[in-house]
PDB file of C-alpha atoms in Angstrom:
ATOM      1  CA  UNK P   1     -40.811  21.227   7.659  1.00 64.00           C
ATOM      2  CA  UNK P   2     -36.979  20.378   7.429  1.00 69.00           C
ATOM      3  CA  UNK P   3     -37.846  17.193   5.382  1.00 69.00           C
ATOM      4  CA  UNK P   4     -39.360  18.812   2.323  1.00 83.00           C
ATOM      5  CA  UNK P   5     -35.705  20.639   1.976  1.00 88.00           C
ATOM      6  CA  UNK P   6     -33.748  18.544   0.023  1.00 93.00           C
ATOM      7  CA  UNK P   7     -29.906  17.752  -0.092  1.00 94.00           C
ATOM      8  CA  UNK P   8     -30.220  19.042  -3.985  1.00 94.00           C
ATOM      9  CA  UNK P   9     -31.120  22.681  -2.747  1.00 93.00           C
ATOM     10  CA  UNK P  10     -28.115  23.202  -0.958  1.00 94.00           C
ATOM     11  CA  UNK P  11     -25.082  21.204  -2.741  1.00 95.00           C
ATOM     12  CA  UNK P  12     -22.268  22.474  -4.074  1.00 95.00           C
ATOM     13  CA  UNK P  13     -22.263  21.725  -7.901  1.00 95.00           C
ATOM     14  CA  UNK P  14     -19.290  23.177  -9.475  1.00 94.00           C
ATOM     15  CA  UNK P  15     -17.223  20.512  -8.280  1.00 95.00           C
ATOM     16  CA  UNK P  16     -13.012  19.523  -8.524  1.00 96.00           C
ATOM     17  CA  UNK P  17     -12.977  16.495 -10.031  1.00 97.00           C
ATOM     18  CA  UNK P  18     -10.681  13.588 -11.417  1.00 98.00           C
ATOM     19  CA  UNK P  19     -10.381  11.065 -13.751  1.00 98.00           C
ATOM     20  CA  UNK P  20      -8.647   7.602 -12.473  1.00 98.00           C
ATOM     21  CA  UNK P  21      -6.145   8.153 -14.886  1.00 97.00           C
ATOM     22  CA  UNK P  22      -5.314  12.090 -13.709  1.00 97.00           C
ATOM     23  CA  UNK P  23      -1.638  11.936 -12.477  1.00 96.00           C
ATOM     24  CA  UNK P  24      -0.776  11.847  -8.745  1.00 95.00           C
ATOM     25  CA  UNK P  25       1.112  14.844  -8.637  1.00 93.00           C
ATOM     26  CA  UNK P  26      -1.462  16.725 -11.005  1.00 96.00           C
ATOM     27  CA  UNK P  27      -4.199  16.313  -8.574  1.00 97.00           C
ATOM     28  CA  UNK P  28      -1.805  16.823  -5.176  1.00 96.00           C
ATOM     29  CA  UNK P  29      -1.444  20.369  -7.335  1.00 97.00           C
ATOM     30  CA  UNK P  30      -4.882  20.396  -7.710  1.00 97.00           C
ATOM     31  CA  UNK P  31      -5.885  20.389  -4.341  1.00 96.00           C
ATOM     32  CA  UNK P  32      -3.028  22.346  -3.221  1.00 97.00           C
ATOM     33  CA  UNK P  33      -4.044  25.072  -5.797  1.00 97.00           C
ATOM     34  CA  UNK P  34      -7.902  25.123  -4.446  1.00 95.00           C
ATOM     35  CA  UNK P  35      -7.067  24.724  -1.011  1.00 94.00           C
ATOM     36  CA  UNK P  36      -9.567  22.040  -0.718  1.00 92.00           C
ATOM     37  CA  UNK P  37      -8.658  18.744   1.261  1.00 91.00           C
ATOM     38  CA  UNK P  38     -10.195  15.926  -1.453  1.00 93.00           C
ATOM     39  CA  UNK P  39     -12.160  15.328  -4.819  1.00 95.00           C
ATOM     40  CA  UNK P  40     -14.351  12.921  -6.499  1.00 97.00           C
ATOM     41  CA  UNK P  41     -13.374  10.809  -8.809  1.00 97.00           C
ATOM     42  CA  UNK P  42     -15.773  10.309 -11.695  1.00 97.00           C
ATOM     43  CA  UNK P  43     -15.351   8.244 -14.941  1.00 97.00           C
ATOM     44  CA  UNK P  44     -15.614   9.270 -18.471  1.00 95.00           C
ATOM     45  CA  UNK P  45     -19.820   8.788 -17.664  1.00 95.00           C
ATOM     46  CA  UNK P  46     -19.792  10.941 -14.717  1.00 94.00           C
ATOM     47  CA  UNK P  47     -20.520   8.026 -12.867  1.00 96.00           C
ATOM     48  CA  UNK P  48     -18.421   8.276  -9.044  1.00 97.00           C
ATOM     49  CA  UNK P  49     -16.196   6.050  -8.640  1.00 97.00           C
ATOM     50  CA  UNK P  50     -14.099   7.173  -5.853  1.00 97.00           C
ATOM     51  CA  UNK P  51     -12.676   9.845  -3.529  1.00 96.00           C
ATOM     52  CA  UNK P  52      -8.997  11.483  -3.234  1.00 97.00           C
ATOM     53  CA  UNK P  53      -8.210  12.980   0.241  1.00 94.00           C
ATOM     54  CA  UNK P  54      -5.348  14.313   1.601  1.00 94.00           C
ATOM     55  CA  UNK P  55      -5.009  10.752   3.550  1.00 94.00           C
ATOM     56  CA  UNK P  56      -5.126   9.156   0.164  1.00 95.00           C
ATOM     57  CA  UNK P  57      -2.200  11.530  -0.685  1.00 94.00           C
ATOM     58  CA  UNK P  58      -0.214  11.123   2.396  1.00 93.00           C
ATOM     59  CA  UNK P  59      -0.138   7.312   2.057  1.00 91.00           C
ATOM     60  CA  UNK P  60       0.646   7.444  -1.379  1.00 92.00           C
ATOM     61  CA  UNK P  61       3.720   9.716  -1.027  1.00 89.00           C
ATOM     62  CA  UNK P  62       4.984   6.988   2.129  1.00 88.00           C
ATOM     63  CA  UNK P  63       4.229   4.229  -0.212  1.00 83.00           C
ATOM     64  CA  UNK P  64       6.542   5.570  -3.168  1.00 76.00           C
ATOM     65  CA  UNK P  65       8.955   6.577  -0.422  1.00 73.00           C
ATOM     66  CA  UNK P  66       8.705   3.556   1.353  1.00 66.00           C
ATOM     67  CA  UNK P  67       9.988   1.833  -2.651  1.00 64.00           C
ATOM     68  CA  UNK P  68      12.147   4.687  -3.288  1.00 69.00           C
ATOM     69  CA  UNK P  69      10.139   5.191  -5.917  1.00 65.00           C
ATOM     70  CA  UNK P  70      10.368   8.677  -8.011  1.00 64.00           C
ATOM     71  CA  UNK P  71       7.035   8.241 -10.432  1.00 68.00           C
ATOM     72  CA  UNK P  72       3.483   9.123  -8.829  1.00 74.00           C
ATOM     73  CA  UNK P  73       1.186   6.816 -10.521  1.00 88.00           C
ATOM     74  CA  UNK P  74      -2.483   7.193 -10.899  1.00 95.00           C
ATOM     75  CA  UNK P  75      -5.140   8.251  -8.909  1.00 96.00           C
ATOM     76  CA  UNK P  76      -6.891   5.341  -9.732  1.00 97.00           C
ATOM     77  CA  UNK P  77      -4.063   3.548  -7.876  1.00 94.00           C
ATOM     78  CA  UNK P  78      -4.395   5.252  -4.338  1.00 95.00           C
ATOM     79  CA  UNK P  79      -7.886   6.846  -4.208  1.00 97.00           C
ATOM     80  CA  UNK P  80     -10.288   5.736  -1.629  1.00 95.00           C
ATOM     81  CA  UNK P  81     -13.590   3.458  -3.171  1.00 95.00           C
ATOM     82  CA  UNK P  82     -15.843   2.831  -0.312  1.00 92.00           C
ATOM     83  CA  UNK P  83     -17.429   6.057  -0.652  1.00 93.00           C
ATOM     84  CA  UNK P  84     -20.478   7.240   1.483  1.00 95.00           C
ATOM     85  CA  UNK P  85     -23.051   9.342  -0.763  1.00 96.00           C
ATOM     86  CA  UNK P  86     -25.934  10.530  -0.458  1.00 96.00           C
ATOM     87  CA  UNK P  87     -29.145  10.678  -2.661  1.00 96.00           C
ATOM     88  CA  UNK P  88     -29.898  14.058  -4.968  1.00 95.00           C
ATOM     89  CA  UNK P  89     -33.505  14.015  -3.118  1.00 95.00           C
ATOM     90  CA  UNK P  90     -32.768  12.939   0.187  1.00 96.00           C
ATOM     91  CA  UNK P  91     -33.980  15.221   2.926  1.00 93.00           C
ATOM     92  CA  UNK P  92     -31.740  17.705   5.361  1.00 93.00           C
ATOM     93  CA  UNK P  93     -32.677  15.241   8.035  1.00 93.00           C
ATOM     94  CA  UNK P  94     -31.371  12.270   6.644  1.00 95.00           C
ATOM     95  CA  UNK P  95     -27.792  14.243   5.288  1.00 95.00           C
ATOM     96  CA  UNK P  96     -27.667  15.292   9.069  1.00 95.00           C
ATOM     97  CA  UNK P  97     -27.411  12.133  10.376  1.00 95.00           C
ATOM     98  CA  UNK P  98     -25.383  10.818   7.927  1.00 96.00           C
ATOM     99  CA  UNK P  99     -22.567  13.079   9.005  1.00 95.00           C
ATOM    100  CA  UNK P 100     -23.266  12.387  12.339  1.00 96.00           C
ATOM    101  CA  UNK P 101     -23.349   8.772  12.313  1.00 96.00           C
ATOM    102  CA  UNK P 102     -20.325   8.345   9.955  1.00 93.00           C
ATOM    103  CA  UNK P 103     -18.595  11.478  11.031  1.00 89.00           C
ATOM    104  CA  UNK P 104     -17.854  13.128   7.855  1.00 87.00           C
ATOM    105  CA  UNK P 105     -17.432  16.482   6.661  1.00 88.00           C
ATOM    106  CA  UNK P 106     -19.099  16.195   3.181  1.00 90.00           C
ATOM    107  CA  UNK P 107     -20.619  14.030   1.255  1.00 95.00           C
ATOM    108  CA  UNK P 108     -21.081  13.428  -2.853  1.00 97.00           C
ATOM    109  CA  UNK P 109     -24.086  13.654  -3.936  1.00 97.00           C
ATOM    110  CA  UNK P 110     -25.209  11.137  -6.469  1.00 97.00           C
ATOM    111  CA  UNK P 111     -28.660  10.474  -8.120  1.00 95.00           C
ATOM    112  CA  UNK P 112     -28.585   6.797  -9.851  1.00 93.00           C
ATOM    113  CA  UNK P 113     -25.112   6.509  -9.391  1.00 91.00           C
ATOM    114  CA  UNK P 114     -24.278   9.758 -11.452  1.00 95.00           C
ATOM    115  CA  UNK P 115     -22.225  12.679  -9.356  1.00 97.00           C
ATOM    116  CA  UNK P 116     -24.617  15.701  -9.068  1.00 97.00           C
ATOM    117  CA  UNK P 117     -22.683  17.600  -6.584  1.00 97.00           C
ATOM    118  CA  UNK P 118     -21.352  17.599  -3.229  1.00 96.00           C
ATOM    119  CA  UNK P 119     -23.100  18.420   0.232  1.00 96.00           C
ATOM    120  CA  UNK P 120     -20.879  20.108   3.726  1.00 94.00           C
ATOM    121  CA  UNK P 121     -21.709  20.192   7.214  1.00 94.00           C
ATOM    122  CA  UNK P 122     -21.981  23.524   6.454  1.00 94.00           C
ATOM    123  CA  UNK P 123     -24.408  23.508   3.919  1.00 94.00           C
ATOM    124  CA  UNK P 124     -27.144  21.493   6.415  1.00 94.00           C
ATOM    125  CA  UNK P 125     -26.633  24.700   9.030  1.00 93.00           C
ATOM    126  CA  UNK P 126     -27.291  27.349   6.378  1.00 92.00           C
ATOM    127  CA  UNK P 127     -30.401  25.138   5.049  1.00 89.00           C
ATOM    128  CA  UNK P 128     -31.132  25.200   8.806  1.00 88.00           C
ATOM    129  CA  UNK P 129     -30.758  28.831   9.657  1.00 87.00           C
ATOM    130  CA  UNK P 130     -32.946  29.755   6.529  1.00 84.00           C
ATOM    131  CA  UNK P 131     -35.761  27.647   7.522  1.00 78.00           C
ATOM    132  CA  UNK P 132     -35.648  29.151  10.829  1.00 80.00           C
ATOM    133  CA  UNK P 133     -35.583  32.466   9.643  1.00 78.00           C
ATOM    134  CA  UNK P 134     -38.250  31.843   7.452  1.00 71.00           C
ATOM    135  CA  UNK P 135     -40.315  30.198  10.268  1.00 58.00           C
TER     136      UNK P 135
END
């Protein structure tokens, strides 16, 4: 069954991630570099403790604009912290309908708090197709 495979078997878990003190511009680089379109933020614990998206960038940049200011700041200072996660052992099922009901594209995974990895749309439909293909 679908609900014995767990959101831990398929997560990414070499991860990009920052610090709240990682420069603006350092991470803008960063996600420019690895073509990816956000990254955790994690604490000196590991512990999550919020997101930086592309948004997160955009409205930065107007912001400094907006003050003519020339200095980025710190990611602490613009990345997003009401963060949807999802549970290390929670089944396919219940990631699936977490991205449907909240409409996201991935999710961190967390177990007690702790960032474990990070789970894609993409990663239920390949659990998916090998269950079917096992089945």
């Amino acid at each position: 069954m679908l609900r014995s495979v767990k959101a831990s078997d398929y997560m990414a878990r070499d991860l990009v991630t920052f610090k709240p003190d990682t420069d603006l511009f350092q991470a803008i680089h960063q996600l420019l570099q690895r073509k990816i379109s956000g990254a955790p933020v994690v604490n000196e614990e590991g512990m999550l403790v919020g997101v930086l998206s592309e948004v997160d960038c955009l409205r930065a940049i107007l912001t400094l604009t907006y003050h003519e200011e020339e200095f980025g700041g710190k990611v602490a200072q613009y990345m997003s912290q009401d963060i949807c996660t999802i549970e290390y052992d929670a089944d396919i099922i219940k990631v699936a309908d977490t991205f449907i009901s909240k409409g996201m594209r991935r999710l961190p995974v967390v177990q007690r708090g702790r960032l474990v990895g990070q789970i894609s749309r993409c990663d239920v439909l390949r659990a998916v197709e090998v269950f079917a293909q096992d089945g």
